[in-house]
PDB file of C-alpha atoms in Angstrom:
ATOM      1  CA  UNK Z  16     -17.507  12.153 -61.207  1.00  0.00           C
ATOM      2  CA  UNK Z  17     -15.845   9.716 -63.974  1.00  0.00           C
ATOM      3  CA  UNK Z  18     -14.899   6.474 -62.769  1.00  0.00           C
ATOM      4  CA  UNK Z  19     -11.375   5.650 -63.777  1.00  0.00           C
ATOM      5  CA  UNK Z  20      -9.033   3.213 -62.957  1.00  0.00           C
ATOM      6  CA  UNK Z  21      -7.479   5.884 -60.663  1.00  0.00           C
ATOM      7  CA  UNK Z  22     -10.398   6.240 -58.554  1.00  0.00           C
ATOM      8  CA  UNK Z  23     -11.118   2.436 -58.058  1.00  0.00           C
ATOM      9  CA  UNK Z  24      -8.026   1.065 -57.727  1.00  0.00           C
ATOM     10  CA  UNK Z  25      -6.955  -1.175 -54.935  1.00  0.00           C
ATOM     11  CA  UNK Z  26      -5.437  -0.544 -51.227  1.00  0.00           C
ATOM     12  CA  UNK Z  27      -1.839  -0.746 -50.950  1.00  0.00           C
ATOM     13  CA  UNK Z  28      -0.980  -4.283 -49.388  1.00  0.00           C
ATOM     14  CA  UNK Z  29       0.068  -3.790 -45.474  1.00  0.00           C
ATOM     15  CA  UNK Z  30       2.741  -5.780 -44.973  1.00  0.00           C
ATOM     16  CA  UNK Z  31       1.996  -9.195 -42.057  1.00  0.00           C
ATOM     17  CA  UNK Z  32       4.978  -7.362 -40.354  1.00  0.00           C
ATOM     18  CA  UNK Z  33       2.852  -3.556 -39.855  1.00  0.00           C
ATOM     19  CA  UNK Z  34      -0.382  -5.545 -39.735  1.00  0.00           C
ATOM     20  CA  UNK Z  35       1.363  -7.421 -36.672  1.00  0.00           C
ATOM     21  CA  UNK Z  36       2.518  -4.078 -35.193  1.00  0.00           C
ATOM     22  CA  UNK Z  37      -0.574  -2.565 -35.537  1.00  0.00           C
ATOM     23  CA  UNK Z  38      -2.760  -4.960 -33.836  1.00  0.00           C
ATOM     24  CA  UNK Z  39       0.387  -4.972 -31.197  1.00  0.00           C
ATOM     25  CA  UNK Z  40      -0.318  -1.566 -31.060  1.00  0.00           C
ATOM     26  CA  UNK Z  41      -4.093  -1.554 -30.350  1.00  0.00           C
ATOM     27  CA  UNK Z  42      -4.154  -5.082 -27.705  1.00  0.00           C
ATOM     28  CA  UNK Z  43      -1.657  -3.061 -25.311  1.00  0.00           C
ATOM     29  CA  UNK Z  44      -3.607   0.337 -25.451  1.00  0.00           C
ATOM     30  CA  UNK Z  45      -6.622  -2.054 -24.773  1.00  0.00           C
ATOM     31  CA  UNK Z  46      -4.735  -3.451 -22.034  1.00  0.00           C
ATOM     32  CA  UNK Z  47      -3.157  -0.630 -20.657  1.00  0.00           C
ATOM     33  CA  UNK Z  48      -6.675   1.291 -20.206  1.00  0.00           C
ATOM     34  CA  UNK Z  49      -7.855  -1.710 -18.755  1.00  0.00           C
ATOM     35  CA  UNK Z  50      -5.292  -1.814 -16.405  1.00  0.00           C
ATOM     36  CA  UNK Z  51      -5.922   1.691 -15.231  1.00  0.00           C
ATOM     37  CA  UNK Z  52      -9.364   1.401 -14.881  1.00  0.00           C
ATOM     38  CA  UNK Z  53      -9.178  -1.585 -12.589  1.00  0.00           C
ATOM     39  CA  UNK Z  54      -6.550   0.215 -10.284  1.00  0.00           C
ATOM     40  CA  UNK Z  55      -8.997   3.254 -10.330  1.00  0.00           C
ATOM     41  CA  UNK Z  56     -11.921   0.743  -9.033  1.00  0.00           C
ATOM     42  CA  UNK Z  57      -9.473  -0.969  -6.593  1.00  0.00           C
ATOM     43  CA  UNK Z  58      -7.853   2.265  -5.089  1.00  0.00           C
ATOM     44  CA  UNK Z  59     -12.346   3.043  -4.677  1.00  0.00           C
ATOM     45  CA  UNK Z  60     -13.335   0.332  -3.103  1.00  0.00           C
ATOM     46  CA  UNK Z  61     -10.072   0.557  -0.945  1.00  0.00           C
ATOM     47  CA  UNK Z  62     -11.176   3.967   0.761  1.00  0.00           C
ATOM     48  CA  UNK Z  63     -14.824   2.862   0.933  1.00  0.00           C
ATOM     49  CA  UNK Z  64     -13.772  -0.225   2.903  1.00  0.00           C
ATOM     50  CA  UNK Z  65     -11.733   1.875   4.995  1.00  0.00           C
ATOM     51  CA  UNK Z  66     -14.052   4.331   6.061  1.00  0.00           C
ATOM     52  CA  UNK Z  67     -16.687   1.534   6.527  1.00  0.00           C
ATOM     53  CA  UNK Z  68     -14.334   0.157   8.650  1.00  0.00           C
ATOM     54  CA  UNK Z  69     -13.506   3.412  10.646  1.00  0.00           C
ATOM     55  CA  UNK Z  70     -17.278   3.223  11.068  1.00  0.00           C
ATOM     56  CA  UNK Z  71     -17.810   0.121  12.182  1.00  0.00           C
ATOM     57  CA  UNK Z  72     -14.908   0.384  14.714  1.00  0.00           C
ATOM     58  CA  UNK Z  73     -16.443   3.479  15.905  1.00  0.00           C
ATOM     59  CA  UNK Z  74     -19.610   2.155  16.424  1.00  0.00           C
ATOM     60  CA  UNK Z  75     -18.197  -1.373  18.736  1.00  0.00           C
ATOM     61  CA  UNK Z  76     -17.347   0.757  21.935  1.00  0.00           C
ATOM     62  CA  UNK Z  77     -20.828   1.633  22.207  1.00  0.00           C
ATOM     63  CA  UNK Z  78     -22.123  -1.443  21.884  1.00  0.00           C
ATOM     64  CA  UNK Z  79     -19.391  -3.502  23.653  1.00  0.00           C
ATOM     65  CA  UNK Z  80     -20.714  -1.890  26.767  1.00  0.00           C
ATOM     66  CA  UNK Z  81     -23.612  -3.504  27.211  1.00  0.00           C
ATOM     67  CA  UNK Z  82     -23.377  -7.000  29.375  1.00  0.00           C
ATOM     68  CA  UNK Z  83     -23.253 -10.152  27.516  1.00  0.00           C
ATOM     69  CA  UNK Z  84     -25.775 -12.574  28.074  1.00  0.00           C
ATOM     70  CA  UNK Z  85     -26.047 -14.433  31.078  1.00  0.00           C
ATOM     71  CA  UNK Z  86     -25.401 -18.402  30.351  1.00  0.00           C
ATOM     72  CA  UNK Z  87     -28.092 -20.700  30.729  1.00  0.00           C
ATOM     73  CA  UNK Z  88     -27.958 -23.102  33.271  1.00  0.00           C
ATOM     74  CA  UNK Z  89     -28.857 -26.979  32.372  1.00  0.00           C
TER      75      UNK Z  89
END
């Protein structure tokens, strides 16, 4: 392969304007993934908690049954 002025010359200048929309571009597809991925962990956790909670409340009428402690007298 000859090297001519063809095959080395320079990159086409981008103009601040499309360099601008580009980045643009790229911060809100950043940002809009990161977006969804935090929703996704949120709506998660969400129904874990829940069901822990569904547990838990489960779980309390057993327990509650049981006498509390007699006071101590002084």
């Amino acid at each position: 392969m000859d090297v001519t002025k063809d095959t080395l010359s320079t990159p086409v200048k981008v103009s601040p304007q499309a360099k601008a929309a580009a980045t643009d571009s790229a911060a809100r597809t950043i940002i809009a993934s990161e977006v969804t991925a935090r929703e996704k962990k949120t709506a998660r956790l969400r129904a874990l908690r829940l069901e822990q909670e569904a547990i838990q409340e489960k779980a309390e009428p057993a327990a509650g049954s049981k006498k509390p402690p007699a006071a101590r007298k002084r």
